[in-house]
mmCIF file of C-alpha atoms in Angstrom:
data_model
loop_
_atom_site.group_PDB
_atom_site.id
_atom_site.type_symbol
_atom_site.label_atom_id
_atom_site.label_comp_id
_atom_site.label_asym_id
_atom_site.label_seq_id
_atom_site.Cartn_x
_atom_site.Cartn_y
_atom_site.Cartn_z
ATOM 1 C CA MET A 1 49.008 73.606 44.122
ATOM 2 C CA SER A 2 45.640 74.621 42.687
ATOM 3 C CA LEU A 3 47.000 73.966 39.146
ATOM 4 C CA GLN A 4 48.040 70.403 39.987
ATOM 5 C CA VAL A 5 45.440 69.160 42.456
ATOM 6 C CA PRO A 6 41.777 68.626 41.543
ATOM 7 C CA ARG A 7 39.336 70.995 43.239
ATOM 8 C CA LEU A 8 36.205 69.334 44.567
ATOM 9 C CA ASP A 9 32.789 70.169 43.230
ATOM 10 C CA ASP A 10 30.379 72.098 45.470
ATOM 11 C CA ASP A 11 28.061 69.074 45.577
ATOM 12 C CA PRO A 12 28.970 67.103 48.749
ATOM 13 C CA ASP A 13 27.952 63.887 46.982
ATOM 14 C CA ALA A 14 30.331 64.461 44.079
ATOM 15 C CA PRO A 15 32.930 61.693 43.723
ATOM 16 C CA PHE A 16 36.543 62.095 44.821
ATOM 17 C CA PRO A 17 39.399 61.432 42.424
ATOM 18 C CA HIS A 18 40.706 57.887 42.773
ATOM 19 C CA PRO A 19 43.429 57.696 45.445
ATOM 20 C CA ASP A 20 45.845 56.157 42.906
ATOM 21 C CA ALA A 21 45.790 59.514 41.101
ATOM 22 C CA SER A 22 47.076 61.376 44.163
ATOM 23 C CA LEU A 23 50.385 63.238 44.192
ATOM 24 C CA ARG A 24 53.667 61.614 45.103
ATOM 25 C CA LEU A 25 54.938 64.915 46.531
ATOM 26 C CA PRO A 26 53.380 65.772 48.860
ATOM 27 C CA ASP A 27 52.590 62.106 49.276
ATOM 28 C CA GLY A 28 48.950 61.202 48.958
ATOM 29 C CA LEU A 29 47.358 64.596 48.312
ATOM 30 C CA VAL A 30 44.150 63.725 46.436
ATOM 31 C CA ALA A 31 42.132 66.962 46.179
ATOM 32 C CA LEU A 32 41.423 70.312 47.762
ATOM 33 C CA GLY A 33 38.330 72.344 48.602
ATOM 34 C CA GLY A 34 34.820 71.124 49.238
ATOM 35 C CA ASP A 35 33.394 71.118 52.729
ATOM 36 C CA LEU A 36 33.235 69.019 55.911
ATOM 37 C CA SER A 37 29.594 67.995 55.614
ATOM 38 C CA PRO A 38 28.678 64.498 56.835
ATOM 39 C CA ALA A 39 27.938 63.367 53.276
ATOM 40 C CA ARG A 40 31.380 64.518 52.091
ATOM 41 C CA LEU A 41 33.217 62.973 55.048
ATOM 42 C CA LEU A 42 31.443 59.625 54.713
ATOM 43 C CA ASN A 43 32.226 59.595 51.000
ATOM 44 C CA ALA A 44 35.882 60.351 51.740
ATOM 45 C CA TYR A 45 36.409 57.742 54.446
ATOM 46 C CA ARG A 46 34.573 55.113 52.425
ATOM 47 C CA HIS A 47 37.305 55.520 49.799
ATOM 48 C CA GLY A 48 40.254 55.727 52.194
ATOM 49 C CA ILE A 49 40.540 59.520 52.028
ATOM 50 C CA PHE A 50 40.697 61.887 55.003
ATOM 51 C CA PRO A 51 40.901 65.654 55.548
ATOM 52 C CA TRP A 52 44.080 67.162 57.051
ATOM 53 C CA TYR A 53 44.918 70.843 56.818
ATOM 54 C CA SER A 54 45.860 73.821 58.946
ATOM 55 C CA GLU A 55 43.976 77.023 59.737
ATOM 56 C CA GLY A 56 44.081 79.382 56.771
ATOM 57 C CA GLN A 57 44.551 76.591 54.189
ATOM 58 C CA PRO A 58 41.850 75.181 51.903
ATOM 59 C CA ILE A 59 40.564 71.791 53.016
ATOM 60 C CA LEU A 60 43.130 69.216 51.837
ATOM 61 C CA TRP A 61 42.206 65.569 51.273
ATOM 62 C CA TRP A 62 44.755 62.761 51.566
ATOM 63 C CA SER A 63 45.344 59.059 50.874
ATOM 64 C CA PRO A 64 49.016 58.337 51.652
ATOM 65 C CA ASP A 65 50.999 55.386 50.336
ATOM 66 C CA PRO A 66 51.904 53.409 52.327
ATOM 67 C CA ARG A 67 49.121 53.529 54.890
ATOM 68 C CA THR A 68 49.741 53.069 58.627
ATOM 69 C CA VAL A 69 47.390 50.640 60.352
ATOM 70 C CA PHE A 70 46.988 48.568 63.505
ATOM 71 C CA ARG A 71 45.618 45.057 63.643
ATOM 72 C CA THR A 72 43.042 45.221 66.419
ATOM 73 C CA ASP A 73 44.761 42.205 68.027
ATOM 74 C CA GLY A 74 48.227 43.644 67.438
ATOM 75 C CA ILE A 75 48.389 46.670 69.731
ATOM 76 C CA ARG A 76 51.542 46.339 71.780
ATOM 77 C CA LEU A 77 51.952 47.462 75.393
ATOM 78 C CA SER A 78 55.266 46.797 77.102
ATOM 79 C CA SER A 79 55.395 44.158 79.835
ATOM 80 C CA ARG A 80 56.362 46.820 82.357
ATOM 81 C CA PHE A 81 53.435 49.029 81.375
ATOM 82 C CA ARG A 82 51.005 46.090 81.530
ATOM 83 C CA ARG A 83 52.221 45.238 85.032
ATOM 84 C CA SER A 84 51.520 48.808 86.090
ATOM 85 C CA LEU A 85 47.879 48.375 85.036
ATOM 86 C CA ARG A 86 47.244 45.444 87.390
ATOM 87 C CA ALA A 87 46.437 47.708 90.299
ATOM 88 C CA SER A 88 45.131 50.652 88.236
ATOM 89 C CA PRO A 89 41.746 52.121 89.188
ATOM 90 C CA TRP A 90 41.273 53.506 85.657
ATOM 91 C CA VAL A 91 38.249 52.506 83.605
ATOM 92 C CA ALA A 92 37.385 52.770 79.916
ATOM 93 C CA ARG A 93 34.099 53.989 78.511
ATOM 94 C CA ALA A 94 32.883 54.895 75.003
ATOM 95 C CA ASP A 95 30.990 57.886 73.655
ATOM 96 C CA THR A 96 30.444 59.553 77.040
ATOM 97 C CA ALA A 97 32.816 62.533 76.497
ATOM 98 C CA PHE A 98 33.322 62.768 72.736
ATOM 99 C CA VAL A 99 33.506 66.564 72.459
ATOM 100 C CA HIS A 100 35.868 66.745 75.425
ATOM 101 C CA VAL A 101 38.208 64.131 73.875
ATOM 102 C CA VAL A 102 38.336 66.046 70.584
ATOM 103 C CA GLU A 103 39.054 69.303 72.390
ATOM 104 C CA ARG A 104 41.851 67.708 74.406
ATOM 105 C CA CYS A 105 43.343 66.199 71.221
ATOM 106 C CA ALA A 106 43.265 69.653 69.634
ATOM 107 C CA ARG A 107 45.156 71.163 72.582
ATOM 108 C CA ALA A 108 47.703 68.352 72.940
ATOM 109 C CA PRO A 109 51.269 69.449 72.099
ATOM 110 C CA ARG A 110 52.763 67.707 69.049
ATOM 111 C CA PRO A 111 56.581 67.659 68.792
ATOM 112 C CA GLY A 112 57.695 69.400 65.627
ATOM 113 C CA GLN A 113 54.295 70.901 64.910
ATOM 114 C CA ARG A 114 52.990 74.431 65.401
ATOM 115 C CA GLY A 115 49.291 74.636 66.106
ATOM 116 C CA THR A 116 46.817 71.878 65.293
ATOM 117 C CA TRP A 117 44.973 70.466 62.287
ATOM 118 C CA ILE A 118 41.947 69.934 64.586
ATOM 119 C CA THR A 119 40.572 73.382 63.827
ATOM 120 C CA PRO A 120 37.255 74.681 65.194
ATOM 121 C CA ALA A 121 35.666 73.749 61.863
ATOM 122 C CA MET A 122 37.048 70.186 62.176
ATOM 123 C CA GLN A 123 35.810 69.927 65.753
ATOM 124 C CA ALA A 124 32.328 71.024 64.735
ATOM 125 C CA ALA A 125 32.312 68.614 61.766
ATOM 126 C CA TYR A 126 33.225 65.602 63.884
ATOM 127 C CA ALA A 127 30.737 66.596 66.548
ATOM 128 C CA ARG A 128 28.057 66.433 63.820
ATOM 129 C CA MET A 129 29.357 63.021 62.802
ATOM 130 C CA HIS A 130 29.193 61.894 66.431
ATOM 131 C CA ALA A 131 25.594 63.058 66.720
ATOM 132 C CA LEU A 132 24.772 60.935 63.643
ATOM 133 C CA GLY A 133 26.455 57.876 65.194
ATOM 134 C CA HIS A 134 29.446 57.733 62.848
ATOM 135 C CA ALA A 135 32.154 59.222 65.084
ATOM 136 C CA HIS A 136 33.154 57.612 68.364
ATOM 137 C CA SER A 137 35.497 58.065 71.285
ATOM 138 C CA VAL A 138 36.980 55.739 73.863
ATOM 139 C CA GLU A 139 37.735 57.556 77.095
ATOM 140 C CA ILE A 140 39.935 56.571 80.014
ATOM 141 C CA PHE A 141 38.850 57.884 83.399
ATOM 142 C CA ALA A 142 40.807 57.888 86.667
ATOM 143 C CA GLY A 143 38.132 55.755 88.311
ATOM 144 C CA PRO A 144 34.580 54.482 88.010
ATOM 145 C CA GLU A 145 33.037 57.513 89.741
ATOM 146 C CA ASP A 146 30.873 59.817 87.630
ATOM 147 C CA ASP A 147 33.129 62.784 88.432
ATOM 148 C CA ALA A 148 36.436 60.975 87.813
ATOM 149 C CA ALA A 149 39.012 62.893 85.769
ATOM 150 C CA LEU A 150 39.555 62.135 82.090
ATOM 151 C CA VAL A 151 43.130 60.834 81.777
ATOM 152 C CA GLY A 152 43.219 59.874 78.098
ATOM 153 C CA GLY A 153 41.196 59.167 74.996
ATOM 154 C CA ILE A 154 41.004 58.443 71.273
ATOM 155 C CA TYR A 155 38.442 59.322 68.627
ATOM 156 C CA GLY A 156 37.691 58.474 65.017
ATOM 157 C CA ILE A 157 35.144 57.382 62.434
ATOM 158 C CA ALA A 158 33.489 53.973 62.106
ATOM 159 C CA LEU A 159 32.137 52.714 58.797
ATOM 160 C CA GLY A 160 30.979 49.131 58.533
ATOM 161 C CA ARG A 161 33.688 47.210 60.398
ATOM 162 C CA MET A 162 36.506 49.671 59.769
ATOM 163 C CA PHE A 163 37.630 52.212 62.362
ATOM 164 C CA PHE A 164 39.523 55.250 61.132
ATOM 165 C CA GLY A 165 41.541 56.680 64.025
ATOM 166 C CA GLU A 166 41.884 60.452 64.017
ATOM 167 C CA SER A 167 43.754 61.469 67.165
ATOM 168 C CA MET A 168 44.422 60.541 70.774
ATOM 169 C CA PHE A 169 45.713 62.314 73.860
ATOM 170 C CA SER A 170 47.076 61.673 77.346
ATOM 171 C CA ALA A 171 46.390 63.925 80.314
ATOM 172 C CA VAL A 172 48.292 61.415 82.460
ATOM 173 C CA SER A 173 51.198 59.337 81.133
ATOM 174 C CA GLY A 174 49.882 56.225 79.394
ATOM 175 C CA GLY A 175 46.310 57.468 78.971
ATOM 176 C CA SER A 176 46.345 57.380 75.172
ATOM 177 C CA LYS A 177 48.023 53.955 75.021
ATOM 178 C CA VAL A 178 45.332 52.497 77.253
ATOM 179 C CA ALA A 179 42.596 54.119 75.168
ATOM 180 C CA LEU A 180 44.032 52.592 71.975
ATOM 181 C CA ALA A 181 44.425 49.158 73.559
ATOM 182 C CA ALA A 182 40.900 49.218 74.994
ATOM 183 C CA LEU A 183 39.502 50.222 71.607
ATOM 184 C CA GLY A 184 41.483 47.527 69.823
ATOM 185 C CA GLY A 185 40.414 44.788 72.210
ATOM 186 C CA TRP A 186 36.755 45.736 71.979
ATOM 187 C CA LEU A 187 36.807 45.919 68.176
ATOM 188 C CA HIS A 188 38.704 42.643 67.848
ATOM 189 C CA ALA A 189 36.116 40.842 69.995
ATOM 190 C CA ARG A 190 33.464 42.013 67.492
ATOM 191 C CA GLY A 191 35.290 40.950 64.373
ATOM 192 C CA TRP A 192 36.703 44.326 63.318
ATOM 193 C CA PRO A 193 40.258 43.523 62.132
ATOM 194 C CA TRP A 194 41.871 46.925 61.477
ATOM 195 C CA ILE A 195 42.295 50.442 62.852
ATOM 196 C CA ASP A 196 43.487 53.037 60.351
ATOM 197 C CA ALA A 197 46.246 55.208 61.802
ATOM 198 C CA GLN A 198 46.850 57.188 58.589
ATOM 199 C CA LEU A 199 50.502 58.295 58.866
ATOM 200 C CA GLU A 200 53.503 56.555 60.415
ATOM 201 C CA ASN A 201 55.405 57.981 63.373
ATOM 202 C CA PRO A 202 57.775 56.342 65.878
ATOM 203 C CA HIS A 203 55.232 56.378 68.724
ATOM 204 C CA LEU A 204 52.629 54.485 66.685
ATOM 205 C CA VAL A 205 55.266 51.986 65.539
ATOM 206 C CA SER A 206 56.253 51.376 69.157
ATOM 207 C CA LEU A 207 52.604 50.455 69.838
ATOM 208 C CA GLY A 208 52.494 47.906 67.012
ATOM 209 C CA ALA A 209 51.501 49.947 63.948
ATOM 210 C CA VAL A 210 52.515 48.559 60.579
ATOM 211 C CA THR A 211 52.486 49.987 57.066
ATOM 212 C CA MET A 212 50.438 48.641 54.172
ATOM 213 C CA PRO A 213 50.737 49.547 50.489
ATOM 214 C CA ARG A 214 47.819 51.698 49.420
ATOM 215 C CA PRO A 215 46.405 49.115 46.953
ATOM 216 C CA ALA A 216 46.274 46.511 49.737
ATOM 217 C CA PHE A 217 44.636 49.001 52.087
ATOM 218 C CA GLN A 218 42.051 49.932 49.449
ATOM 219 C CA ALA A 219 41.311 46.240 48.858
ATOM 220 C CA ILE A 220 40.482 45.457 52.491
ATOM 221 C CA LEU A 221 38.631 48.720 52.836
ATOM 222 C CA GLY A 222 36.158 47.908 50.064
ATOM 223 C CA THR A 223 34.866 44.872 51.979
ATOM 224 C CA LEU A 224 34.945 46.229 55.500
ATOM 225 C CA VAL A 225 33.164 49.546 54.974
ATOM 226 C CA GLU A 226 30.187 47.699 53.449
ATOM 227 C CA ALA A 227 29.707 45.386 56.443
ATOM 228 C CA PRO A 228 26.183 45.672 57.925
ATOM 229 C CA GLU A 229 27.098 47.623 61.081
ATOM 230 C CA PRO A 230 24.558 50.411 61.666
ATOM 231 C CA PRO A 231 25.704 53.753 63.120
ATOM 232 C CA GLY A 232 24.864 54.617 66.706
ATOM 233 C CA ALA A 233 26.372 55.208 70.134
ATOM 234 C CA TRP A 234 28.700 52.572 71.579
ATOM 235 C CA THR A 235 28.128 53.539 75.188
ATOM 236 C CA ALA A 236 25.888 50.676 76.293
ATOM 237 C CA ASP A 237 27.658 47.901 74.378
ATOM 238 C CA PHE A 238 31.098 49.032 75.516
ATOM 239 C CA GLY A 239 30.084 49.434 79.160
ATOM 240 C CA VAL A 240 32.568 50.323 81.900
ATOM 241 C CA GLN A 241 35.774 48.322 81.540
ATOM 242 C CA PRO A 242 38.480 48.218 84.215
ATOM 243 C CA VAL A 243 41.805 48.745 82.432
ATOM 244 C CA ARG A 244 43.494 46.181 84.658
ATOM 245 C CA ALA A 245 41.969 43.625 82.239
ATOM 246 C CA LEU A 246 44.577 44.845 79.727
ATOM 247 C CA ALA A 247 47.389 43.675 82.022
ATOM 248 C CA GLY A 248 47.080 40.190 80.510
#
């Protein structure tokens, strides 16, 4: 692999190879090495590249083709599930339990996978990004009380008006779906059209994810990441949202 894939320079501001030069097998592998510094991560996401690797591997950087995305107004919850939300006491908040959401995502079982790509180094890196106002979480709590249990959540990176979803979890059935839908609705209301979901799987497709050729993804990305949206916590703007509003 090291003979075929470019190795990143030690300078975190050094440019990445263009995604179009990535491997076809494994699909979308752009580069290896480097670090998880905020400068490197922001540079990567700005160009549609994300880190994904397992413990013991070098850092691997990816830009798959096609790319899996959600329209923020296209997240699909079944009619039966929506009906179940009408009497739900759950509420959604943002950026009140970021580290906890990432930890729960790291521990969540993934069918067909051994271990997690959300290594301690990745958790620390995204915690730094959160402290800088670039990484965000939407959390679903069992009720509006301050001590209510966390039942689901999602986290990712925001640049301009593009949200790059990283992972989500459910502690109670449906928790992650509600977190995704709450995030999508809030972003759509603010003119953010897309959520990056990176790689296709049947669960994401069932929720409305679609695939987009990499050139098309790169084209929309170039405009959205440059939108004048400053980093910072979403907590106050997001507020406390009863999830029964998602029942439609």
